[in-house]
Amino acid sequence: MNRLVIVANRVPNPGERGATAGGLAVALKDALAKREALWFGWSGQIAEATAADPVETRIGRITYATLDLGREDHRRYYLGFSNGSLWPTLHYRLGLAVFAREDHAGYRAVNAAFAAALAPMLRPDDTIWAHDFHLFPVGAALRALGCRQRIGFFLHVPFPPAGLFCALPRAAELLTDLAAYDVIGVQTEDDAVNLRAALAGVGQEEAAARVHAFPIGIEAEAFTTLAEKAIGKRETERFRQSLVDRALIIGVDRLDYTKGLPQRFCGYGQLLARFKTHRSKVTYLQVAPVSRGDVAQYRALRRELDEWVGRINGQHAEPDWAPLRYMTRAVARPVLAGFMRMARVGLVTPLRDGMNLVAKEYVAAQDPEDPGVLVLSRFAGAVAQLPGALLVNPLDPDEIAEALDQALTMKPAERKARWEECIVSVRRDGARAWCREFLSRLEGANDA
Ligand code: ADP
């Protein structure tokens, strides 16, 4: 079998395995186990200048090839254009997007540097798969260097309506870059419709025909096992005892403005204010590890959330009850799986999300005999696979409060029926299926 080349902003640390590995590494595990592979990208390290030659580490049949990024390149490509311009725009938040020509130039320069370092390592029959918004131009940069291999691209985040995307300066150039790919994957049919329209708008009808939706999933069985094993362990039981029989609501997100956390906290406050029977009977644990702490908007969000937590606990707490527990540290995955299994409600209300794997993890973690209820934003890509969830508009705190009340008072038979509607596709549309379907589309592409 020919070699698979993965190109991504971050390359997993070769030492990372199983539960500690990043989401993409888990999703690709099967594909990488079956064939020789090269994983190329940023090392995560910052140096004086961007390295020209990758550092290679070989583990089994996988070669990891990484480049350190220069300080300026990191600032412009990663913090500036990727996180400051593209991330908010792709999540429909044009008002938060900043644009600077030097950032845009840095983004293109790093993509060109990636292509220049990767091209000499390629074999004529490699299959190349580039990932996410950091790397829109890498395929075109490889083509410019004469690469004729099959190259696919997958966008893990949403793609907004064309008019919104095209308000970003130089958007047309990014769309033209996409035409270099043989297959362009997105998470949902809505994203596919938006991206095709955007491509058609810049005269790339042929590229538009190569856009397909491939919803990403989780390794459901492995996550269920993690959750089952966590029950009875010391950390899980200590937490259970601290709840003294109160129903648990759980939220798990990176601390990001796309996740709708202020509105969610406000919604929980509304629950306590409007549905008084839940007072002293419920505990909401929000785990939100700080991410991108070096970007200004993320620091501002953190302050805003600190205020919300103080306000809600200050207003509603009793001497023996704090309604909201909030942690900005990461929690180990096995512990988190156990907490999810204990929670009567999984609260997942992003304002916009490419997929949202936490929603699927919550479903996979449940006890089939006594499952909890998922309260889910209608703007998460995962909606299509989770028909049993209670859907909310994440911008409407009253709707969140009403859904929480409905979930907390739901009879066991309805909880079970709703969970069964969700678990079927969480199991079926797993990470492996996602990978297999993308690659079979890509590898069939040039043979057609
Ligand atoms: P995003 O990719 O935007 O962070 P997803 O929900 O798609 O959102 O994926 C997040 C992944 O990170 C999930 O696998 C989730 O379990 C994990 N994760 C999120 N928050 C935490 C946390 N506080 N501790 C440990 N893992 C977390």
PDB file of C-alpha atoms and ligand atoms in Angstrom, residues 87 223 252-254 258-259 287-289 329-333 336 340 353 355-359 361, ligand 1:
ATOM      1  CA  TRP A  87     -10.947  31.381  13.486  1.00  0.00           C
ATOM      2  CA  PHE A 223     -14.861   6.130  25.556  1.00  0.00           C
ATOM      3  CA  VAL A 252     -16.648  20.549  29.229  1.00  0.00           C
ATOM      4  CA  ASP A 253     -15.109  22.994  26.778  1.00  0.00           C
ATOM      5  CA  ARG A 254     -11.907  24.768  25.952  1.00  0.00           C
ATOM      6  CA  THR A 258     -17.256  30.132  20.310  1.00  0.00           C
ATOM      7  CA  LYS A 259     -18.476  27.900  23.140  1.00  0.00           C
ATOM      8  CA  VAL A 287     -14.525  22.420  33.204  1.00  0.00           C
ATOM      9  CA  ALA A 288     -12.979  24.985  30.856  1.00  0.00           C
ATOM     10  CA  PRO A 289      -9.207  24.798  30.522  1.00  0.00           C
ATOM     11  CA  ARG A 329      -7.546  23.405  34.633  1.00  0.00           C
ATOM     12  CA  ALA A 330      -7.694  20.445  32.263  1.00  0.00           C
ATOM     13  CA  VAL A 331      -9.023  17.223  33.725  1.00  0.00           C
ATOM     14  CA  ALA A 332      -7.526  13.870  32.711  1.00  0.00           C
ATOM     15  CA  ARG A 333      -9.643  12.152  30.070  1.00  0.00           C
ATOM     16  CA  LEU A 336     -13.681  13.348  32.730  1.00  0.00           C
ATOM     17  CA  MET A 340     -19.777  12.609  32.314  1.00  0.00           C
ATOM     18  CA  ASP A 353     -19.017  24.603  16.344  1.00  0.00           C
ATOM     19  CA  MET A 355     -18.720  19.302  15.091  1.00  0.00           C
ATOM     20  CA  ASN A 356     -18.338  19.257  18.898  1.00  0.00           C
ATOM     21  CA  LEU A 357     -16.966  15.964  20.104  1.00  0.00           C
ATOM     22  CA  VAL A 358     -17.846  16.600  23.759  1.00  0.00           C
ATOM     23  CA  ALA A 359     -21.531  16.094  22.874  1.00  0.00           C
ATOM     24  CA  GLU A 361     -18.471  11.776  24.334  1.00  0.00           C
TER      25      GLU A 361
HETATM   26  P1  ADP B   1     -12.710  21.840  20.142  1.00  0.00           P
HETATM   27  O1  ADP B   1     -12.021  21.019  19.094  1.00  0.00           O
HETATM   28  O2  ADP B   1     -13.235  23.161  19.671  1.00  0.00           O
HETATM   29  O3  ADP B   1     -11.916  21.998  21.397  1.00  0.00           O
HETATM   30  P2  ADP B   1     -14.437  19.482  20.500  1.00  0.00           P
HETATM   31  O4  ADP B   1     -15.584  19.322  21.437  1.00  0.00           O
HETATM   32  O5  ADP B   1     -14.700  19.041  19.120  1.00  0.00           O
HETATM   33  O6  ADP B   1     -14.014  21.017  20.575  1.00  0.00           O
HETATM   34  O7  ADP B   1     -13.188  18.636  21.011  1.00  0.00           O
HETATM   35  C1  ADP B   1     -12.642  18.876  22.263  1.00  0.00           C
HETATM   36  C2  ADP B   1     -11.884  17.651  22.768  1.00  0.00           C
HETATM   37  O8  ADP B   1     -11.059  18.056  23.871  1.00  0.00           O
HETATM   38  C3  ADP B   1     -12.798  16.558  23.306  1.00  0.00           C
HETATM   39  O9  ADP B   1     -12.262  15.304  23.037  1.00  0.00           O
HETATM   40  C4  ADP B   1     -12.828  16.839  24.806  1.00  0.00           C
HETATM   41  O10 ADP B   1     -13.050  15.707  25.614  1.00  0.00           O
HETATM   42  C5  ADP B   1     -11.458  17.414  25.062  1.00  0.00           C
HETATM   43  N1  ADP B   1     -11.571  18.402  26.159  1.00  0.00           N
HETATM   44  C6  ADP B   1     -12.259  19.540  26.147  1.00  0.00           C
HETATM   45  N2  ADP B   1     -12.196  20.154  27.346  1.00  0.00           N
HETATM   46  C7  ADP B   1     -11.458  19.366  28.137  1.00  0.00           C
HETATM   47  C8  ADP B   1     -11.043  19.410  29.493  1.00  0.00           C
HETATM   48  N3  ADP B   1     -11.440  20.384  30.287  1.00  0.00           N
HETATM   49  N4  ADP B   1     -10.263  18.428  29.960  1.00  0.00           N
HETATM   50  C9  ADP B   1      -9.916  17.406  29.157  1.00  0.00           C
HETATM   51  N5  ADP B   1     -10.292  17.293  27.882  1.00  0.00           N
HETATM   52  C10 ADP B   1     -11.042  18.251  27.379  1.00  0.00           C
END
